Amino acid sequence: MNQVSEHRYDSMQYNRCGSSGLKLPVVSLGFWHNFGDTANYETMKAIALTAFDHGITHFDLANNYGPAPGAAERNLGRILREELGAYRDELIISTKAGYGMWPGPYGDHGSRKYLLASLDQSLQRMGLDYVDLFYHHRMDPETPLEETMGALAQAVTSGKALYVGLSNYDGPTLEKATAILTELRVPFVINQNRYSIFDRTIERNGLKETSVRLGKGIIAFSPLAQGLLTNRYLNGIPEDSRIRTDGRFLHADTLTPERLDQIRALNELAAARGESLATMALKWILKDGAVTSVLVGASRPAQILDDLKVLEGPGLTDEELTLIDKYSL
């Protein structure tokens, strides 16, 4: 086993998930990209160990993260067996089900059949008896909400999940789901949604306001807008960038001249603050205390150390927040 620092918690900040007892690190590690079968295992291991060594105790997965679907969970299972298994009780491991995972009518959406079967498969891939947090990954208007929430309740009562969460929900559906889960006495603690300077959907669809009002946490994914809120694309599209090498989630036509102008203006504001655009973008998400944690991805360990700079230096002033709105809306 690699040596793990005894001081790994000294510099990390941990926030409660809403009004629950569960705390998450300000920065969490997402296994969405870079942990599939196309990635190098030694690099994956180094990323995970660097994260944990610096107090990032939360690893976030889903059944379909890869490629291929399931690969990220299998690779985490190997890392746990070989390196981090002794620290299981110091880790928060989350997974999800809700998107297409296997062929046929039972491997997608929000049925009880799918969610509970998927959780069993996820546990097997990771070599775990339980996950700390199990999410429904997206709203499913064709399945009764009572059925989906009942499946989450069963995940907890069976001992296969300690807490549950909802991902990609909107405010009104969150409110209905919360009422059901409260009646079932299910420890629902957090919402996972896309949120960044460039994507403020949760401010428009009621998710953010409703989460705060109901005492639920929020964890933000894609906080750097798939790399747009970094200096990566300031001078064009690099050949080794995600746009060039993986066209699944970020496309070249996203980088319009208008968007580039916005990125450059935001980058100049960050430079005036003495920090990177990425650091400023992460601080923006955490600006008002509504967001519990930001989910970051990494293709190499050094990126983890860069992301942790969000813990350093001053927060954003009202004037700077106004400028960010001016440059991005």
Tab-separated table of C-alpha atoms in Angstrom:
chain	number	residue	atom	x	y	z
A	1	MET	CA	0.000	0.000	0.000
A	2	ASN	CA	1.211	3.495	-0.768
A	3	GLN	CA	1.911	5.682	2.226
A	4	VAL	CA	-1.006	7.954	3.105
A	5	SER	CA	-0.363	11.176	4.989
A	6	GLU	CA	-1.433	11.333	8.622
A	7	HIS	CA	-2.161	15.030	8.054
A	8	ARG	CA	-4.560	14.559	5.149
A	9	TYR	CA	-7.418	16.391	6.866
A	10	ASP	CA	-5.489	19.408	8.104
A	11	SER	CA	-6.122	21.741	5.169
A	12	MET	CA	-9.504	20.490	3.932
A	13	GLN	CA	-12.821	22.119	4.771
A	14	TYR	CA	-15.886	19.902	5.275
A	15	ASN	CA	-19.456	21.129	4.860
A	16	ARG	CA	-22.691	19.553	6.037
A	17	CYS	CA	-25.109	18.279	3.401
A	18	GLY	CA	-27.953	20.651	4.194
A	19	SER	CA	-29.278	19.986	7.681
A	20	SER	CA	-28.055	16.378	7.800
A	21	GLY	CA	-25.183	14.994	9.829
A	22	LEU	CA	-23.169	14.025	6.742
A	23	LYS	CA	-20.204	16.199	5.801
A	24	LEU	CA	-18.466	16.330	2.434
A	25	PRO	CA	-15.155	17.917	1.513
A	26	VAL	CA	-15.425	21.226	-0.324
A	27	VAL	CA	-13.757	19.469	-3.270
A	28	SER	CA	-14.927	15.967	-4.248
A	29	LEU	CA	-13.450	13.686	-6.918
A	30	GLY	CA	-15.679	12.651	-9.807
A	31	PHE	CA	-14.973	9.459	-11.741
A	32	TRP	CA	-16.998	10.582	-14.764
A	33	HIS	CA	-14.025	11.019	-17.101
A	34	ASN	CA	-10.589	9.416	-17.009
A	35	PHE	CA	-11.451	6.288	-15.002
A	36	GLY	CA	-12.690	4.027	-17.799
A	37	ASP	CA	-10.983	1.246	-19.720
A	38	THR	CA	-9.333	3.745	-22.071
A	39	ALA	CA	-7.358	5.337	-19.204
A	40	ASN	CA	-4.087	4.245	-17.648
A	41	TYR	CA	-4.625	2.414	-14.358
A	42	GLU	CA	-1.487	3.753	-12.673
A	43	THR	CA	-2.622	7.299	-13.458
A	44	MET	CA	-6.092	6.596	-12.062
A	45	LYS	CA	-4.550	5.220	-8.900
A	46	ALA	CA	-2.262	8.223	-8.526
A	47	ILE	CA	-5.204	10.622	-8.945
A	48	ALA	CA	-7.275	8.811	-6.300
A	49	LEU	CA	-4.390	8.595	-3.833
A	50	THR	CA	-3.429	12.244	-4.317
A	51	ALA	CA	-7.028	13.250	-3.688
A	52	PHE	CA	-7.359	11.189	-0.508
A	53	ASP	CA	-3.921	12.284	0.679
A	54	HIS	CA	-5.214	15.885	0.636
A	55	GLY	CA	-8.486	15.265	2.440
A	56	ILE	CA	-10.762	14.570	-0.531
A	57	THR	CA	-12.764	11.812	1.104
A	58	HIS	CA	-15.631	11.666	-1.396
A	59	PHE	CA	-15.406	9.648	-4.617
A	60	ASP	CA	-18.437	10.022	-6.912
A	61	LEU	CA	-19.404	7.420	-9.517
A	62	ALA	CA	-22.374	6.124	-11.501
A	63	ASN	CA	-23.203	2.749	-12.971
A	64	ASN	CA	-22.599	3.955	-16.537
A	65	TYR	CA	-19.327	5.845	-16.022
A	66	GLY	CA	-16.623	4.513	-18.303
A	67	PRO	CA	-16.105	3.842	-21.061
A	68	ALA	CA	-17.328	1.073	-21.120
A	69	PRO	CA	-20.272	1.441	-18.722
A	70	GLY	CA	-19.271	-0.013	-15.368
A	71	ALA	CA	-15.545	0.458	-15.948
A	72	ALA	CA	-15.121	3.327	-13.486
A	73	GLU	CA	-16.697	1.268	-10.712
A	74	ARG	CA	-14.500	-1.731	-11.540
A	75	ASN	CA	-11.400	0.424	-11.515
A	76	LEU	CA	-12.324	1.992	-8.184
A	77	GLY	CA	-12.867	-1.522	-6.859
A	78	ARG	CA	-9.312	-2.388	-7.808
A	79	ILE	CA	-7.952	0.784	-6.194
A	80	LEU	CA	-9.838	-0.084	-3.010
A	81	ARG	CA	-8.519	-3.649	-3.004
A	82	GLU	CA	-4.928	-2.656	-3.677
A	83	GLU	CA	-4.586	0.679	-1.905
A	84	LEU	CA	-7.461	2.217	0.036
A	85	GLY	CA	-9.469	-0.670	1.455
A	86	ALA	CA	-8.079	-0.096	4.950
A	87	TYR	CA	-9.519	3.437	4.836
A	88	ARG	CA	-13.071	2.465	3.821
A	89	ASP	CA	-14.634	4.087	6.863
A	90	GLU	CA	-12.873	7.372	6.048
A	91	LEU	CA	-14.382	7.468	2.555
A	92	ILE	CA	-17.731	8.539	1.141
A	93	ILE	CA	-18.422	6.519	-1.997
A	94	SER	CA	-21.460	7.389	-4.089
A	95	THR	CA	-22.986	5.856	-7.175
A	96	LYS	CA	-26.117	6.373	-9.267
A	97	ALA	CA	-28.614	4.705	-11.568
A	98	GLY	CA	-31.025	6.315	-13.990
A	99	TYR	CA	-29.417	6.412	-17.425
A	100	GLY	CA	-29.174	3.522	-19.905
A	101	MET	CA	-26.996	0.720	-18.547
A	102	TRP	CA	-28.000	-2.569	-20.182
A	103	PRO	CA	-30.260	-3.617	-23.108
A	104	GLY	CA	-33.957	-4.229	-22.797
A	105	PRO	CA	-36.737	-2.572	-20.817
A	106	TYR	CA	-35.205	-2.976	-17.337
A	107	GLY	CA	-31.860	-1.214	-17.683
A	108	ASP	CA	-32.849	2.450	-17.788
A	109	HIS	CA	-34.881	5.229	-16.119
A	110	GLY	CA	-36.469	4.970	-12.658
A	111	SER	CA	-38.250	1.693	-12.047
A	112	ARG	CA	-37.803	-0.253	-8.829
A	113	LYS	CA	-36.576	-3.196	-10.926
A	114	TYR	CA	-33.803	-1.138	-12.527
A	115	LEU	CA	-32.598	0.841	-9.516
A	116	LEU	CA	-32.239	-2.091	-7.132
A	117	ALA	CA	-30.690	-4.406	-9.717
A	118	SER	CA	-28.255	-1.672	-10.709
A	119	LEU	CA	-27.218	-1.052	-7.113
A	120	ASP	CA	-26.448	-4.751	-6.661
A	121	GLN	CA	-24.334	-4.712	-9.819
A	122	SER	CA	-22.491	-1.569	-8.713
A	123	LEU	CA	-21.649	-3.066	-5.331
A	124	GLN	CA	-20.326	-6.186	-7.026
A	125	ARG	CA	-18.117	-4.176	-9.397
A	126	MET	CA	-16.661	-2.118	-6.544
A	127	GLY	CA	-16.345	-5.028	-4.142
A	128	LEU	CA	-18.401	-3.242	-1.487
A	129	ASP	CA	-21.158	-4.272	0.892
A	130	TYR	CA	-22.725	-0.801	0.747
A	131	VAL	CA	-22.320	2.665	-0.717
A	132	ASP	CA	-22.511	5.743	1.420
A	133	LEU	CA	-24.763	7.546	-1.038
A	134	PHE	CA	-27.050	6.199	-3.767
A	135	TYR	CA	-28.644	8.593	-6.273
A	136	HIS	CA	-31.444	8.425	-8.751
A	137	HIS	CA	-29.560	9.899	-11.692
A	138	ARG	CA	-32.342	11.739	-13.557
A	139	MET	CA	-36.043	12.455	-13.442
A	140	ASP	CA	-38.292	9.858	-15.065
A	141	PRO	CA	-41.752	11.269	-15.834
A	142	GLU	CA	-43.010	7.861	-16.995
A	143	THR	CA	-42.441	6.109	-13.649
A	144	PRO	CA	-44.496	7.095	-10.591
A	145	LEU	CA	-42.337	9.156	-8.281
A	146	GLU	CA	-43.578	7.001	-5.390
A	147	GLU	CA	-42.058	3.910	-7.037
A	148	THR	CA	-38.666	5.510	-7.603
A	149	MET	CA	-38.503	6.962	-4.098
A	150	GLY	CA	-39.650	3.619	-2.691
A	151	ALA	CA	-36.711	1.948	-4.404
A	152	LEU	CA	-34.336	4.439	-2.779
A	153	ALA	CA	-35.969	3.656	0.564
A	154	GLN	CA	-35.405	-0.063	-0.034
A	155	ALA	CA	-31.731	0.594	-0.803
A	156	VAL	CA	-31.374	2.095	2.667
A	157	THR	CA	-33.457	-0.417	4.609
A	158	SER	CA	-31.537	-3.279	2.969
A	159	GLY	CA	-28.285	-1.804	4.258
A	160	LYS	CA	-26.893	-1.293	0.764
A	161	ALA	CA	-26.890	2.531	1.011
A	162	LEU	CA	-26.513	4.821	4.017
A	163	TYR	CA	-27.985	7.951	2.414
A	164	VAL	CA	-29.775	8.775	-0.819
A	165	GLY	CA	-29.619	11.653	-3.269
A	166	LEU	CA	-31.276	12.965	-6.405
A	167	SER	CA	-29.458	14.102	-9.533
A	168	ASN	CA	-30.650	16.314	-12.385
A	169	TYR	CA	-33.992	17.063	-10.734
A	170	ASP	CA	-35.746	20.429	-10.859
A	171	GLY	CA	-37.244	22.358	-7.946
A	172	PRO	CA	-40.899	21.251	-8.212
A	173	THR	CA	-40.023	17.559	-8.613
A	174	LEU	CA	-37.502	17.814	-5.794
A	175	GLU	CA	-40.218	19.175	-3.525
A	176	LYS	CA	-42.562	16.278	-4.328
A	177	ALA	CA	-39.780	13.717	-3.913
A	178	THR	CA	-38.753	15.191	-0.567
A	179	ALA	CA	-42.289	14.851	0.768
A	180	ILE	CA	-42.350	11.158	-0.163
A	181	LEU	CA	-38.900	10.439	1.230
A	182	THR	CA	-39.684	12.295	4.452
A	183	GLU	CA	-42.817	10.212	4.949
A	184	LEU	CA	-40.760	7.058	4.353
A	185	ARG	CA	-38.099	8.312	6.817
A	186	VAL	CA	-35.356	8.027	4.224
A	187	PRO	CA	-32.120	9.956	4.839
A	188	PHE	CA	-32.216	12.063	1.658
A	189	VAL	CA	-29.388	14.561	2.013
A	190	ILE	CA	-28.162	15.976	-1.287
A	191	ASN	CA	-28.866	16.960	-4.903
A	192	GLN	CA	-26.288	16.616	-7.657
A	193	ASN	CA	-26.684	19.047	-10.535
A	194	ARG	CA	-24.665	20.777	-13.212
A	195	TYR	CA	-23.701	24.271	-12.076
A	196	SER	CA	-21.118	26.752	-13.243
A	197	ILE	CA	-20.677	30.375	-14.251
A	198	PHE	CA	-21.794	29.286	-17.730
A	199	ASP	CA	-24.672	27.018	-16.639
A	200	ARG	CA	-27.078	28.465	-14.095
A	201	THR	CA	-30.014	26.155	-14.764
A	202	ILE	CA	-30.515	25.361	-11.075
A	203	GLU	CA	-31.083	29.052	-10.396
A	204	ARG	CA	-33.837	29.152	-13.037
A	205	ASN	CA	-35.631	25.840	-12.417
A	206	GLY	CA	-36.010	26.259	-8.653
A	207	LEU	CA	-33.583	23.516	-7.653
A	208	LYS	CA	-31.162	25.744	-5.781
A	209	GLU	CA	-33.774	27.716	-3.867
A	210	THR	CA	-35.805	24.612	-3.019
A	211	SER	CA	-32.737	22.713	-1.809
A	212	VAL	CA	-31.817	25.492	0.582
A	213	ARG	CA	-35.374	25.870	1.834
A	214	LEU	CA	-35.764	22.134	2.460
A	215	GLY	CA	-32.376	21.789	4.141
A	216	LYS	CA	-30.797	19.630	1.418
A	217	GLY	CA	-27.244	19.874	0.172
A	218	ILE	CA	-26.093	20.516	-3.388
A	219	ILE	CA	-23.030	19.065	-5.061
A	220	ALA	CA	-22.115	20.699	-8.365
A	221	PHE	CA	-20.769	18.761	-11.324
A	222	SER	CA	-19.063	20.261	-14.382
A	223	PRO	CA	-18.066	23.300	-12.281
A	224	LEU	CA	-15.482	24.275	-14.901
A	225	ALA	CA	-17.882	23.747	-17.823
A	226	GLN	CA	-15.900	20.811	-19.210
A	227	GLY	CA	-12.698	22.854	-19.149
A	228	LEU	CA	-14.061	26.053	-20.699
A	229	LEU	CA	-13.594	27.871	-17.384
A	230	THR	CA	-9.845	27.309	-17.448
A	231	ASN	CA	-7.030	28.710	-19.559
A	232	ARG	CA	-7.163	25.576	-21.728
A	233	TYR	CA	-8.925	27.132	-24.719
A	234	LEU	CA	-7.739	30.733	-24.597
A	235	ASN	CA	-5.639	30.322	-27.732
A	236	GLY	CA	-7.684	27.803	-29.693
A	237	ILE	CA	-8.396	24.096	-29.310
A	238	PRO	CA	-5.340	22.014	-28.313
A	239	GLU	CA	-4.927	18.715	-30.129
A	240	ASP	CA	-4.878	16.777	-26.831
A	241	SER	CA	-7.987	18.524	-25.474
A	242	ARG	CA	-11.255	16.796	-24.624
A	243	ILE	CA	-12.915	18.420	-27.646
A	244	ARG	CA	-10.406	16.694	-29.944
A	245	THR	CA	-10.023	13.372	-28.134
A	246	ASP	CA	-13.498	12.772	-26.679
A	247	GLY	CA	-16.426	14.340	-28.488
A	248	ARG	CA	-19.110	12.942	-26.209
A	249	PHE	CA	-19.697	15.958	-23.986
A	250	LEU	CA	-17.880	19.013	-25.332
A	251	HIS	CA	-17.997	19.989	-28.980
A	252	ALA	CA	-15.926	22.419	-31.025
A	253	ASP	CA	-18.990	24.465	-31.954
A	254	THR	CA	-19.381	25.314	-28.255
A	255	LEU	CA	-16.313	27.506	-28.488
A	256	THR	CA	-17.863	30.414	-30.379
A	257	PRO	CA	-16.088	33.773	-30.731
A	258	GLU	CA	-18.552	35.196	-28.192
A	259	ARG	CA	-17.773	32.446	-25.697
A	260	LEU	CA	-14.038	32.958	-26.192
A	261	ASP	CA	-14.458	36.668	-25.462
A	262	GLN	CA	-16.264	35.777	-22.234
A	263	ILE	CA	-13.554	33.324	-21.200
A	264	ARG	CA	-10.818	35.903	-21.853
A	265	ALA	CA	-12.624	38.571	-19.825
A	266	LEU	CA	-13.139	36.176	-16.925
A	267	ASN	CA	-9.525	35.065	-17.145
A	268	GLU	CA	-8.355	38.670	-16.874
A	269	LEU	CA	-10.536	39.189	-13.801
A	270	ALA	CA	-9.082	36.078	-12.193
A	271	ALA	CA	-5.545	37.231	-13.002
A	272	ALA	CA	-6.272	40.562	-11.337
A	273	ARG	CA	-7.216	38.553	-8.234
A	274	GLY	CA	-3.914	36.695	-8.430
A	275	GLU	CA	-5.463	33.314	-9.176
A	276	SER	CA	-6.392	31.089	-12.077
A	277	LEU	CA	-9.712	31.208	-13.880
A	278	ALA	CA	-10.425	27.682	-12.609
A	279	THR	CA	-9.920	28.717	-8.990
A	280	MET	CA	-12.159	31.741	-9.400
A	281	ALA	CA	-14.827	29.615	-11.097
A	282	LEU	CA	-14.850	27.157	-8.192
A	283	LYS	CA	-15.048	29.996	-5.670
A	284	TRP	CA	-18.017	31.410	-7.584
A	285	ILE	CA	-19.977	28.179	-7.079
A	286	LEU	CA	-19.292	28.229	-3.334
A	287	LYS	CA	-19.983	31.939	-2.944
A	288	ASP	CA	-23.219	31.837	-0.923
A	289	GLY	CA	-22.996	28.617	1.099
A	290	ALA	CA	-25.804	26.850	-0.792
A	291	VAL	CA	-23.421	24.389	-2.463
A	292	THR	CA	-21.893	21.747	-0.207
A	293	SER	CA	-19.140	20.524	-2.530
A	294	VAL	CA	-17.809	20.876	-6.062
A	295	LEU	CA	-17.122	17.747	-8.087
A	296	VAL	CA	-13.912	17.967	-10.051
A	297	GLY	CA	-12.459	15.642	-12.626
A	298	ALA	CA	-8.786	15.051	-13.235
A	299	SER	CA	-6.608	13.425	-15.870
A	300	ARG	CA	-3.452	13.758	-13.775
A	301	PRO	CA	-2.671	14.265	-10.075
A	302	ALA	CA	-1.423	17.840	-10.538
A	303	GLN	CA	-4.936	18.943	-11.468
A	304	ILE	CA	-6.160	17.885	-8.031
A	305	LEU	CA	-3.594	20.167	-6.407
A	306	ASP	CA	-4.704	23.026	-8.662
A	307	ASP	CA	-8.350	22.507	-7.713
A	308	LEU	CA	-7.487	22.620	-4.012
A	309	LYS	CA	-6.389	26.239	-4.433
A	310	VAL	CA	-10.084	27.087	-4.042
A	311	LEU	CA	-9.377	26.815	-0.314
A	312	GLU	CA	-6.793	29.593	-0.485
A	313	GLY	CA	-7.111	33.363	-0.663
A	314	PRO	CA	-10.134	35.632	-0.314
A	315	GLY	CA	-13.644	35.016	-1.545
A	316	LEU	CA	-15.270	37.058	-4.280
A	317	THR	CA	-16.389	40.617	-3.590
A	318	ASP	CA	-19.787	41.959	-4.614
A	319	GLU	CA	-18.072	44.019	-7.309
A	320	GLU	CA	-16.333	40.935	-8.691
A	321	LEU	CA	-19.583	38.957	-8.676
A	322	THR	CA	-21.221	41.760	-10.649
A	323	LEU	CA	-18.384	41.670	-13.196
A	324	ILE	CA	-18.652	37.886	-13.543
A	325	ASP	CA	-22.340	38.298	-14.347
A	326	LYS	CA	-21.537	41.031	-16.845
A	327	TYR	CA	-18.969	38.901	-18.614
A	328	SER	CA	-20.927	35.627	-18.662
A	329	LEU	CA	-24.657	36.350	-18.963
